[in-house]
CSV table of C-alpha atoms and ligand atoms in Angstrom, one decimal:
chain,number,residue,atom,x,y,z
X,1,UNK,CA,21.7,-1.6,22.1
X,2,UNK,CA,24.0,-2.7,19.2
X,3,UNK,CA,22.4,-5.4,16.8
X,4,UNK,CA,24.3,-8.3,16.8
X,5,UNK,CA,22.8,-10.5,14.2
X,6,UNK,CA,23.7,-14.8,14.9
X,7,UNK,CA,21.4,-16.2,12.3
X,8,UNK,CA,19.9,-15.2,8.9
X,9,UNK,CA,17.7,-17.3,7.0
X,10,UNK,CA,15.1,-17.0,4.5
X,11,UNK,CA,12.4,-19.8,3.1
X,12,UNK,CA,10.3,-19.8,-0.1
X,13,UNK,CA,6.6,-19.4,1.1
X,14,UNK,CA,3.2,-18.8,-0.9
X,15,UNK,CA,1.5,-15.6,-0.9
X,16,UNK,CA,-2.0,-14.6,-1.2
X,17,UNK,CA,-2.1,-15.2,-5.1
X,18,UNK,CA,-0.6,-18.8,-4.6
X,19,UNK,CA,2.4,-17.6,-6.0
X,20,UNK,CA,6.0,-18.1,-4.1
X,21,UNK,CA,7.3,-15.1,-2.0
X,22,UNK,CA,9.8,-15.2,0.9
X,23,UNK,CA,9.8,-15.1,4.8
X,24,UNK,CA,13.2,-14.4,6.7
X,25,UNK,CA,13.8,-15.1,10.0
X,26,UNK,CA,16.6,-13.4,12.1
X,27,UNK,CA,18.2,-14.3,15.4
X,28,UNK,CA,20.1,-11.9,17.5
X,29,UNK,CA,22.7,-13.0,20.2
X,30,UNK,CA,20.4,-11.6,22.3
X,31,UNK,CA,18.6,-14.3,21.6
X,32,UNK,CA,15.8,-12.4,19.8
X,33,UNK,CA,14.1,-14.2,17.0
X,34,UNK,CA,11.9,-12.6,14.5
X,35,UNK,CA,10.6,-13.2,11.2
X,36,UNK,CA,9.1,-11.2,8.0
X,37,UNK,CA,7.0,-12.1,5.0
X,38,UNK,CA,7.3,-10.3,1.9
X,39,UNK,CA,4.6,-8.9,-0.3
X,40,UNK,CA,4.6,-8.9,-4.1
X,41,UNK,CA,2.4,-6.0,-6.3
X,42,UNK,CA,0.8,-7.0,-9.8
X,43,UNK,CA,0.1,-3.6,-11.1
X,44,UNK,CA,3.8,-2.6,-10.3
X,45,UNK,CA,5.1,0.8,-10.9
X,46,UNK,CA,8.2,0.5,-13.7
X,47,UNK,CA,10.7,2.9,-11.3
X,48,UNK,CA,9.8,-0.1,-8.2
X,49,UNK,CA,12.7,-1.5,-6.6
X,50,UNK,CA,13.4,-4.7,-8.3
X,51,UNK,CA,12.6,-8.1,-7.2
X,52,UNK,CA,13.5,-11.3,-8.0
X,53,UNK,CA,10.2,-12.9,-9.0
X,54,UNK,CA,8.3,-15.8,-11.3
X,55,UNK,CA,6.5,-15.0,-14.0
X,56,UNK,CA,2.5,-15.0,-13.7
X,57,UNK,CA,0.9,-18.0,-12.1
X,58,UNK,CA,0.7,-19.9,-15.7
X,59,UNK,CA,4.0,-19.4,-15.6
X,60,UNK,CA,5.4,-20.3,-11.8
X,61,UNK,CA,8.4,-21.8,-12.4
X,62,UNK,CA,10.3,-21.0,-8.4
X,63,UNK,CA,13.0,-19.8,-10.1
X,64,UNK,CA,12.8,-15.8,-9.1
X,65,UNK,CA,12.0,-16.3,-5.6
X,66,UNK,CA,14.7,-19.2,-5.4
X,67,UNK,CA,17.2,-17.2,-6.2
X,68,UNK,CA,16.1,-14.2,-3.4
X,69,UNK,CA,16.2,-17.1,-1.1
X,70,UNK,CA,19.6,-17.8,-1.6
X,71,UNK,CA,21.1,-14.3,-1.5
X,72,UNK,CA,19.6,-14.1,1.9
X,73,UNK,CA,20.9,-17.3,2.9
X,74,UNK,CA,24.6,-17.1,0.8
X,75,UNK,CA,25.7,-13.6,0.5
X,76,UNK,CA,23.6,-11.7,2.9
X,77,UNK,CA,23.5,-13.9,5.8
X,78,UNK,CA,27.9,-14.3,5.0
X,79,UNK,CA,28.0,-10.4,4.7
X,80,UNK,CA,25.8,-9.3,8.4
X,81,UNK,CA,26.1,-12.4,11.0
X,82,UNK,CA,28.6,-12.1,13.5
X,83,UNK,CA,28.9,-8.3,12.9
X,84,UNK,CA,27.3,-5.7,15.4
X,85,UNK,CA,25.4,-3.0,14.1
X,86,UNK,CA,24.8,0.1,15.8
X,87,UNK,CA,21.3,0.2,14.7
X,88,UNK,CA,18.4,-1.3,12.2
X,89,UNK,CA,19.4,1.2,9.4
X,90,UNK,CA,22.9,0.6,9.6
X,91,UNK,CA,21.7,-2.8,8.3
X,92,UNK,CA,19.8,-1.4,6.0
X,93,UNK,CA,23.2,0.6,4.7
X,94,UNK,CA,25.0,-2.6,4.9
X,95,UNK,CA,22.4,-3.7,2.7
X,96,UNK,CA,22.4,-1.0,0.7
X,97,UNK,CA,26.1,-1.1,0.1
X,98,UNK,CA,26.2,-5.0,-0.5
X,99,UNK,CA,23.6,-5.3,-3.5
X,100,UNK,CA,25.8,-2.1,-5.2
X,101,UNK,CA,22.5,-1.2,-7.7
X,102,UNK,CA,20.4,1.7,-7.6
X,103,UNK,CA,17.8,-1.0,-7.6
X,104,UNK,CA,18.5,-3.8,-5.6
X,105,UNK,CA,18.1,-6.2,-8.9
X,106,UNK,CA,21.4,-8.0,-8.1
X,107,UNK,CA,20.1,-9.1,-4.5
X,108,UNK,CA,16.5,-8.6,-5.1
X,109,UNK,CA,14.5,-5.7,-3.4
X,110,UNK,CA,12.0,-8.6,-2.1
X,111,UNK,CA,15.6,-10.4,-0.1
X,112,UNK,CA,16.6,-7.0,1.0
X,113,UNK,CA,13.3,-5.9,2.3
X,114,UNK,CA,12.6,-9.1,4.0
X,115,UNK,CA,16.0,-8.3,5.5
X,116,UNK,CA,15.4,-4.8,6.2
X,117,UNK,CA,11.9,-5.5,8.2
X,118,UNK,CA,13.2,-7.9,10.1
X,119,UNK,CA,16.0,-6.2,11.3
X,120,UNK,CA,13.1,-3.7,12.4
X,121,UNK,CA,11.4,-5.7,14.3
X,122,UNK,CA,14.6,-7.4,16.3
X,123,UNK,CA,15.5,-3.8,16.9
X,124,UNK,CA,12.3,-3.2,18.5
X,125,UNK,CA,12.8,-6.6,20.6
X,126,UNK,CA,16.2,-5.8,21.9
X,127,UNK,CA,14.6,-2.1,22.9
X,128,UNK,CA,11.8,-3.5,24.8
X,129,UNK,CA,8.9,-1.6,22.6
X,130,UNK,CA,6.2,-2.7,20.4
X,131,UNK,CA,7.2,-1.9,16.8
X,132,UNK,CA,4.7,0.6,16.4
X,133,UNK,CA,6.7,2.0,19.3
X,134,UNK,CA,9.9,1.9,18.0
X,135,UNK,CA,9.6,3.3,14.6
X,136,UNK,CA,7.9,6.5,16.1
X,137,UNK,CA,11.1,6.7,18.4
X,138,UNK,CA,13.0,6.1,15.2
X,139,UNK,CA,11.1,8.5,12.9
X,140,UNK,CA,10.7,10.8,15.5
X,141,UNK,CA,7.3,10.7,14.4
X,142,UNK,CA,4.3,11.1,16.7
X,143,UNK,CA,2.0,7.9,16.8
X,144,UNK,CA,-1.5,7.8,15.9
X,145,UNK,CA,-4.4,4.8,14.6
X,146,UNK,CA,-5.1,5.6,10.9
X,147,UNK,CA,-8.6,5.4,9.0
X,148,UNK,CA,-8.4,2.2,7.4
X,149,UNK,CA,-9.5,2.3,3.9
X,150,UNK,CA,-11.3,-1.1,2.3
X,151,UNK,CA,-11.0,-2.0,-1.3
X,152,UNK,CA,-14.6,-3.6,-1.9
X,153,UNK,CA,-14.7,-3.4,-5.5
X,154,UNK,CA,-11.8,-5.2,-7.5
X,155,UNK,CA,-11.0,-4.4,-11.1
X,156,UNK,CA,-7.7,-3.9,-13.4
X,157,UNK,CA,-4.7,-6.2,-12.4
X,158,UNK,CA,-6.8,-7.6,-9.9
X,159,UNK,CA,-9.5,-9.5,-11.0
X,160,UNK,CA,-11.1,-11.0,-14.2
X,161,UNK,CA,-14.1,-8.5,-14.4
X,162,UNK,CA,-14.0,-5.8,-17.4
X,163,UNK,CA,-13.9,-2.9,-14.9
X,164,UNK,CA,-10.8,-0.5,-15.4
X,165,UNK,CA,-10.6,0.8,-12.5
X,166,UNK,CA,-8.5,-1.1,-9.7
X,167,UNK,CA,-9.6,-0.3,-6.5
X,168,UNK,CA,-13.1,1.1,-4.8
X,169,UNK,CA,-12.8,1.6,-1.0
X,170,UNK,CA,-14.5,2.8,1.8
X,171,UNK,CA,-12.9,5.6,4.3
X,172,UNK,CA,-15.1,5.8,7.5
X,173,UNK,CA,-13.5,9.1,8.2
X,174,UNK,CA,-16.3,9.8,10.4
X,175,UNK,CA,-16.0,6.7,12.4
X,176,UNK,CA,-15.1,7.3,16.4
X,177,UNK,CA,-12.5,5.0,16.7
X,178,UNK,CA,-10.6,2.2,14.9
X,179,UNK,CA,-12.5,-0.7,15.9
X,180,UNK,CA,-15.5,1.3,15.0
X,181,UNK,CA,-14.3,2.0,11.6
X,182,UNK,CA,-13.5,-1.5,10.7
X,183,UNK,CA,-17.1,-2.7,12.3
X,184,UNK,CA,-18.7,-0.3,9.7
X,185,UNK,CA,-16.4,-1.2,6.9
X,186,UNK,CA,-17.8,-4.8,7.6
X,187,UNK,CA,-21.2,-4.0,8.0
X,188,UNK,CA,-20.7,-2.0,4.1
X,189,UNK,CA,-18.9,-5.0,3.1
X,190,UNK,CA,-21.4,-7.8,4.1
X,191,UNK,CA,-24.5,-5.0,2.9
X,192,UNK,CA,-23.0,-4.6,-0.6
X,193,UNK,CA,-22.7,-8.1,-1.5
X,194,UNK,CA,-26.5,-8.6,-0.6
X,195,UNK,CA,-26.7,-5.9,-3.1
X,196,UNK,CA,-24.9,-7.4,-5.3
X,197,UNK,CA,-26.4,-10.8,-4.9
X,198,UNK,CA,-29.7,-8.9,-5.4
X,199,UNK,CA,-29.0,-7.7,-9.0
X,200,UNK,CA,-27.9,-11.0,-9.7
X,201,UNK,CA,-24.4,-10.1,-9.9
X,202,UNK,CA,-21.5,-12.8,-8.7
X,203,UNK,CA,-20.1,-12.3,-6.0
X,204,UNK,CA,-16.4,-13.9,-6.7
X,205,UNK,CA,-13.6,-12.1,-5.3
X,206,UNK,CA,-10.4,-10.0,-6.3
X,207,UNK,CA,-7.2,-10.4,-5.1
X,208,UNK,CA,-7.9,-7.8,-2.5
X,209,UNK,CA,-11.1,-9.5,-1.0
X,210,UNK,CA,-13.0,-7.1,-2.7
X,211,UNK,CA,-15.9,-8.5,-5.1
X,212,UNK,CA,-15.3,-8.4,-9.1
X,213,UNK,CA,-18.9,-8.0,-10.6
X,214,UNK,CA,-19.2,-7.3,-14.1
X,215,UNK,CA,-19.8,-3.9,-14.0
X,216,UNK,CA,-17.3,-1.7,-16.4
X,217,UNK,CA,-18.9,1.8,-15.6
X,218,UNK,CA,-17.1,3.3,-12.8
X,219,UNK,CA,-19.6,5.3,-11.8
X,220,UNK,CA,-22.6,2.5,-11.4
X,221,UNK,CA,-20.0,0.8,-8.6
X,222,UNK,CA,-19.5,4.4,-7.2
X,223,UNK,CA,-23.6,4.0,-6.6
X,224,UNK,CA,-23.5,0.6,-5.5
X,225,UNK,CA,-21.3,1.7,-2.5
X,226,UNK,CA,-23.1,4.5,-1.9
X,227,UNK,CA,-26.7,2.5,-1.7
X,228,UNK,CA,-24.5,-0.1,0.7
X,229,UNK,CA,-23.3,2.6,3.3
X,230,UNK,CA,-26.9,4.6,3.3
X,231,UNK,CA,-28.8,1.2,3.5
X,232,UNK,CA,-26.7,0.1,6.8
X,233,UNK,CA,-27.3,3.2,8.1
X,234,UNK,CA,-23.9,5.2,7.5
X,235,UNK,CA,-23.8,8.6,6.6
X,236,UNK,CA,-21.7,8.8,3.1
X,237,UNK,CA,-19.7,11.6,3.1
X,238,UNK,CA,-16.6,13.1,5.1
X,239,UNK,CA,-18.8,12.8,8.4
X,240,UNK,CA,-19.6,9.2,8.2
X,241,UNK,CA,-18.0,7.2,5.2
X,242,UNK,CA,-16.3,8.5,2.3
X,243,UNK,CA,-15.1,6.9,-0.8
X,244,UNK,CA,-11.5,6.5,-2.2
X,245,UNK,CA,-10.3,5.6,-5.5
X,246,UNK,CA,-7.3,3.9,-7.1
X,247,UNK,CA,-7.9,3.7,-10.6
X,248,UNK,CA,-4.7,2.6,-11.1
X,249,UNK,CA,-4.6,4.6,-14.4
X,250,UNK,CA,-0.9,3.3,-15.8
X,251,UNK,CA,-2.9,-0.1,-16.2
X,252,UNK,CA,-5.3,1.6,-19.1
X,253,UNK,CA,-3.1,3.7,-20.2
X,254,UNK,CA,-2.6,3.0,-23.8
X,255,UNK,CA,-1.1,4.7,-27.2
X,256,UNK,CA,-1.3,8.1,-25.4
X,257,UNK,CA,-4.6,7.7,-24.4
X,258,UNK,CA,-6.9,6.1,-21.5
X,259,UNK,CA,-9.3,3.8,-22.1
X,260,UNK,CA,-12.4,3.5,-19.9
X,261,UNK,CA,-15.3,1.4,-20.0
X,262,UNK,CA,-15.0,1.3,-23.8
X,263,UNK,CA,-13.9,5.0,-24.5
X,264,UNK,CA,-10.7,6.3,-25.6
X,265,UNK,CA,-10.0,9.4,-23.5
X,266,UNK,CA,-7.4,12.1,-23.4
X,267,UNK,CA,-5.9,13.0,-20.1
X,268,UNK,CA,-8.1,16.1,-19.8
X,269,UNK,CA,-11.3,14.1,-20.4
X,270,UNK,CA,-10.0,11.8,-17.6
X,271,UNK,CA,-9.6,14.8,-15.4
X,272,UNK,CA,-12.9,15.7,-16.3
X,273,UNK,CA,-14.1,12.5,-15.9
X,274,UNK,CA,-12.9,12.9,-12.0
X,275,UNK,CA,-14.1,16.5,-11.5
X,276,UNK,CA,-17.9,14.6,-12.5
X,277,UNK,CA,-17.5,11.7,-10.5
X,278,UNK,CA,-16.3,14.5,-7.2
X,279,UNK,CA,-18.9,16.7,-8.3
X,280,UNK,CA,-21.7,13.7,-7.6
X,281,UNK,CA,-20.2,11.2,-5.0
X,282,UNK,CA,-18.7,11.7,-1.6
X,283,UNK,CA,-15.0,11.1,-3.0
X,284,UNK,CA,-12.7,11.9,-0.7
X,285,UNK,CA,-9.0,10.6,-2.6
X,286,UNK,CA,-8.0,9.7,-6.0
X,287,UNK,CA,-4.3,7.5,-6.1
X,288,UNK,CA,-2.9,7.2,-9.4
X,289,UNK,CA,-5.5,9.1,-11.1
X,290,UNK,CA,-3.7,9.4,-14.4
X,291,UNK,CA,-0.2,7.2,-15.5
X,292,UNK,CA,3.1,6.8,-14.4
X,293,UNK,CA,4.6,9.1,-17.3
X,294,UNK,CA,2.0,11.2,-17.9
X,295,UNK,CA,3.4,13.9,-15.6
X,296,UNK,CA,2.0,16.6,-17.7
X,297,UNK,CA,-1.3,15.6,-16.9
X,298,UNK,CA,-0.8,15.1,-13.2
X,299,UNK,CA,0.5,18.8,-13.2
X,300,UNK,CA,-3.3,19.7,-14.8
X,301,UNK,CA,-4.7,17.4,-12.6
X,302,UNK,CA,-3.4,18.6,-9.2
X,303,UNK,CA,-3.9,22.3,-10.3
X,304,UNK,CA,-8.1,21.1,-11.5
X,305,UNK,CA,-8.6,19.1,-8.3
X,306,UNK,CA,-5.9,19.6,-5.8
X,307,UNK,CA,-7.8,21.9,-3.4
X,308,UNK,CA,-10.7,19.6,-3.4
X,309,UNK,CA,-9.8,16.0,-2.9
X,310,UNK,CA,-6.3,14.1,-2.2
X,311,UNK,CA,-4.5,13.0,-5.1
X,312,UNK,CA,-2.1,10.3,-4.2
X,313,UNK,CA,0.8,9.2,-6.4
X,314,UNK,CA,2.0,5.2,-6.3
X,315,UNK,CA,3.2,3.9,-9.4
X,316,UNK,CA,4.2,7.4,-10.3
X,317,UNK,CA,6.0,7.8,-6.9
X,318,UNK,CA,7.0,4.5,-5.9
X,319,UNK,CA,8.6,5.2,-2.2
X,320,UNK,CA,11.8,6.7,-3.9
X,321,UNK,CA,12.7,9.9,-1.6
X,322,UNK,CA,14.3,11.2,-5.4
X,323,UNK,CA,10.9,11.0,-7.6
X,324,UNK,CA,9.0,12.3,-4.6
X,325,UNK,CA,11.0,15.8,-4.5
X,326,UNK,CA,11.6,15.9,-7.8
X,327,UNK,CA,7.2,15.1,-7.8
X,328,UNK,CA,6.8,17.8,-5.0
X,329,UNK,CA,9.2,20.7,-6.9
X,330,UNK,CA,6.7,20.2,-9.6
X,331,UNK,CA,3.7,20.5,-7.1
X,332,UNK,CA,2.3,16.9,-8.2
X,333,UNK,CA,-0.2,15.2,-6.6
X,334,UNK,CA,-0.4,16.6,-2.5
X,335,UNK,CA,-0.2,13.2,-1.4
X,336,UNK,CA,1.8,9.7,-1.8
X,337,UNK,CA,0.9,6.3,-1.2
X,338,UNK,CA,3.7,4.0,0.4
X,339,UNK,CA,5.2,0.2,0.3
X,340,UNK,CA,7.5,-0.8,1.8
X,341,UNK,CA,8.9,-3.7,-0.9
X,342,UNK,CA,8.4,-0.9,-3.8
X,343,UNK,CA,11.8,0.8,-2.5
X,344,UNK,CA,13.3,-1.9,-0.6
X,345,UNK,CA,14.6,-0.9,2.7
X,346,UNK,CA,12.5,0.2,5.6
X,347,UNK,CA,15.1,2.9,6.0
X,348,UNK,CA,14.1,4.8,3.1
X,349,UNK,CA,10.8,4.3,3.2
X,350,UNK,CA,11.3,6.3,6.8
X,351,UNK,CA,12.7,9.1,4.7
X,352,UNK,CA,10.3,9.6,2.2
X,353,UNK,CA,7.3,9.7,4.5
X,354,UNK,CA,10.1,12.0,6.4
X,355,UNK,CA,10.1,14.1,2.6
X,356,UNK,CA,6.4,13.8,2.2
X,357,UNK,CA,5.4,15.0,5.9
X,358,UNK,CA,7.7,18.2,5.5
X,359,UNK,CA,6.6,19.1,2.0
X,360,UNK,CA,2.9,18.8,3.7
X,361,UNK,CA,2.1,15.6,1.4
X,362,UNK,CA,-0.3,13.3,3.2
X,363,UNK,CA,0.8,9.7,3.2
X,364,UNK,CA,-1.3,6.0,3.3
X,365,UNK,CA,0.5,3.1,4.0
X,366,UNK,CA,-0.2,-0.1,1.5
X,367,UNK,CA,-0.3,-3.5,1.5
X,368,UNK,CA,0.4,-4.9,-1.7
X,369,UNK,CA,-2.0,-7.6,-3.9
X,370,UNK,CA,0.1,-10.0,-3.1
X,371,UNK,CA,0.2,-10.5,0.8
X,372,UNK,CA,1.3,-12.3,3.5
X,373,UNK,CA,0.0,-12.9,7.2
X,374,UNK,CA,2.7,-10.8,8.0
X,375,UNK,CA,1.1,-7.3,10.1
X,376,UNK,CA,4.2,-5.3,9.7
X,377,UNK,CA,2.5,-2.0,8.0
X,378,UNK,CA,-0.3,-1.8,10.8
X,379,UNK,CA,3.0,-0.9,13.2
X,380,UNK,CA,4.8,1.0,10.4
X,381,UNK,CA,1.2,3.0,10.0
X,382,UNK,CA,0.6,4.2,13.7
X,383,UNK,CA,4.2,4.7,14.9
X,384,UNK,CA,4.8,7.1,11.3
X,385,UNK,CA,1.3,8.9,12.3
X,386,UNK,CA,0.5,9.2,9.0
X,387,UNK,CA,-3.3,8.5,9.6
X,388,UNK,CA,-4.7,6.3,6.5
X,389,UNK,CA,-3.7,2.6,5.8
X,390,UNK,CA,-4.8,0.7,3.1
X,391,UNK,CA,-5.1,-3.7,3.2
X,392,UNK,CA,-7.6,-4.7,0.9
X,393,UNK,CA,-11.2,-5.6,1.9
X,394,UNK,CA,-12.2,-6.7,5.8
X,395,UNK,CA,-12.1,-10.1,4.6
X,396,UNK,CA,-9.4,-12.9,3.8
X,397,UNK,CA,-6.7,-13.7,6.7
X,398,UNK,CA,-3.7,-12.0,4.7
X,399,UNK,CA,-6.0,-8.5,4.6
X,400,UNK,CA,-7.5,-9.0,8.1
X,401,UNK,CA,-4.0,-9.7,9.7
X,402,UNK,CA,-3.4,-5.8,9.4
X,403,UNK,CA,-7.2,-4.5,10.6
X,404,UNK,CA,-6.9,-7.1,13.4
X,405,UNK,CA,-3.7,-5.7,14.6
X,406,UNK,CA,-4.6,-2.1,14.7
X,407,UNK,CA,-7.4,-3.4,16.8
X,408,UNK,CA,-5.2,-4.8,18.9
X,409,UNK,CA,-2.9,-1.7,19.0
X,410,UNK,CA,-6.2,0.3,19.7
X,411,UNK,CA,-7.8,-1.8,22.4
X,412,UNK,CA,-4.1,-2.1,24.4
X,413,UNK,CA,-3.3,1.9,24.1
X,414,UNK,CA,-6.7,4.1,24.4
X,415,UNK,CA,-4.9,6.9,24.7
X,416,UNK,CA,-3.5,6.9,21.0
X,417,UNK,CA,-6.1,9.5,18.9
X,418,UNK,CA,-7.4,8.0,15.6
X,419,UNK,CA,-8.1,9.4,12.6
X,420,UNK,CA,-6.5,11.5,9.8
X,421,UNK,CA,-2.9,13.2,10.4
X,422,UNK,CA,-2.3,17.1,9.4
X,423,UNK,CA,-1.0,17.0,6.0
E,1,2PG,O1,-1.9,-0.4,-6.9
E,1,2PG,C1,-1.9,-0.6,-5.7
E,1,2PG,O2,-2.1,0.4,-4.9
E,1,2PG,C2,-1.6,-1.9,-5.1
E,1,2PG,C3,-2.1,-2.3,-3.8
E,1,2PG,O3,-3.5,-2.2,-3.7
E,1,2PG,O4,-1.7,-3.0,-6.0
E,1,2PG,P1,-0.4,-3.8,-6.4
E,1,2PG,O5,0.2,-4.4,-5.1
E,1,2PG,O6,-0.8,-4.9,-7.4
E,1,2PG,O7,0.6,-2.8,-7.0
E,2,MG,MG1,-2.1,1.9,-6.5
């Protein structure tokens, strides 16, 4: 059914941070009316898509976002109503063709991905399928719930402690089903911050939901999870729950080297660093284990660690089908992690999962720090099959929005098998 777009229009909203993002809302002549809030990353990759933003909270000025706003209001909406498309990625090439960059600066990658989801979703409406539906039909993809994957433990970008690590999280891999998983992520969740509370740590949160303590070894918060997940009972391991890493290694990456916790290390006593931390804890995935440019030392690093746990490029990847082949001809990493808003369209994004699936990459969808209520990844995660999301910790609404509607996938389609996808 062709897309016949009637009304485009966006509005500045807050995100999760308290710092102005957009939603857009689209009406077909269908008479189908959706809408799509846009996330925003703080420890951004430097090859992202490029949005039109504010500055840091200090600094929140309206202008960035203002301007996204009115592209999707001026030129976009001027450019697509009134014209039938055959399809949601024919928008997406409109799109495409309109900004005329190879990074959507001139629009802004945060109008034309609002744009792009949205067109999505009224796709979906007009077919008559849930979108989870729809993008497997589109993707050709073969749906399936994923293991959700909880950041507990904030550092780096995204909180105030002095860890250096970003992101600790929790894989039930072992879990039955979906709503089982995320019952035992919130059983960890709720155990570890008695834990905390315990030790006299704060309990303050992270931008993800997780809790900021000040701990800076990486290892003492690897323990702390593990004590939470044995004292509620859990396995920790691949059989019950795992643990999955995001240092987010660009963000400590300094004068060649990488500092941690105080020391100055090279990229092969980082890698080391990781083969002691596998050796000892249940880790099960490393994402960004080493920086952005440091290509060199991913090579070393998939060819030290590759066969034992999944190493998952973001920042180094960002969602561009081009860096991703170009990653995979030089056998980095064996896995990618995926935003939406880091490439802009939903369209690509499609392809390099598409890239990563044939090359036998693994994929986990992402949320970004910034968030919105908006549950459009949960969808984009089960019709794509790719098996793993990650959205923060089971707590806060904008992280909970996307656990909460994989439940409600799950509970509505028992049929659908959960659990990690074949690489
Ligand atoms: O590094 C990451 O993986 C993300 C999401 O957790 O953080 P940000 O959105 O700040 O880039
Ligand atoms: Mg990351």
């Amino acid at each position: 059914m062709p897309l016949q777009i009637t009304d485009l229009h966006a509005v500045e909203i807050l995100d999760s941070r308290a710092r102005p993002t957009l939603a857009v809302t689209l009406t077909t002549v269908d008479g189908a009316r959706v809408r799509a809030g846009v996330p925003s990353g703080a420890s951004t990759g430097t090859r992202e898509a490029v949005e039109l933003r504010d500055g840091d909270a200090s600094r929140y000025n309206g202008q960035g976002v203002r301007t996204a706003v009115g592209h999707v209001n001026g030129e976009i909406a001027q450019a697509l109503t009134g014209r039938s498309f055959d399809s949601a990625a024919d928008v997406d090439r409109a799109l495409l063709d309109l900004d005329g960059t190879d990074t959507k600066a001139r629009l802004g990658a945060n109008a034309v991905i609002g744009v792009s989801m949205a067109a999505m979703r009224a796709e979906a409406v007009l077919a008559g399928r849930e979108l989870w539906q729809h993008i497997a039909q589109v993707a050709g993809t073969t749906p399936r719930l994923p293991v959700p994957h909880f950041n507990v433990v904030n550092g780096g970008a995204h909180a105030t402690n002095n860890l250096d690590f970003q992101e600790f999280m929790l894989a039930p891999l072992g879990a039955p089903s979906l709503p089982e998983a995320v019952r035992a992520g919130a059983e960890v969740y709720a155990k570890l911050k008695a834990i905390l509370s315990a030790q006299g740590h704060a309990v303050g949160l992270g931008d993800e939901g997780g809790f900021a303590p000040a701990v800076d070894r990486p290892e003492e918060v690897l323990q702390l999870l593990i004590d939470a997940v044995t004292a509620t009972g859990h396995a920790a391991g691949r059989e019950g729950i795992a643990i999955a890493l995001d240092p987010a290694a660009s963000e400590f990456h300094r004068d060649g080297g990488y500092d941690v916790a105080g020391e100055k290390l090279t990229s092969d006593q980082l890698i080391e660093r990781y083969e002691a931390i596998v050796d000892r804890f249940p880790l099960w995935s490393i994402e960004d284990g080493l920086a952005e440019d440091d290509w060199g030392g991913w090579v070393r690093l998939t060819e030290r660690l590759g066969d034992r746990v999944q190493l998952m490029g973001d920042d180094i990847f960002v969602t561009n089908p081009a860096i991703i082949t170009e990653a995979i001809s030089k056998k980095i990493g064996n896995s990618a992690l995926i935003k939406v808003n880091q490439i802009g369209t939903v369209t690509e994004t499609l392809e390099a999962m598409r890239i990563c699936r044939e090359a036998g990459y693994t994929q986990m969808v992402s949320h970004r720090s910034g968030e919105t209520e908006d549950s459009f990844i949960a969808d984009l995660v089960v019709g794509t099959g790719s098996g793993q999301i990650k959205s923060g910790a089971p707590a806060r609404g904008e992280r909970v929005a996307k656990y909460n509607r994989l439940i409600e996938i799950a509970e509505a389609n028992p049929s659908l098998p959960f659990g990690l996808a074949d690489a």
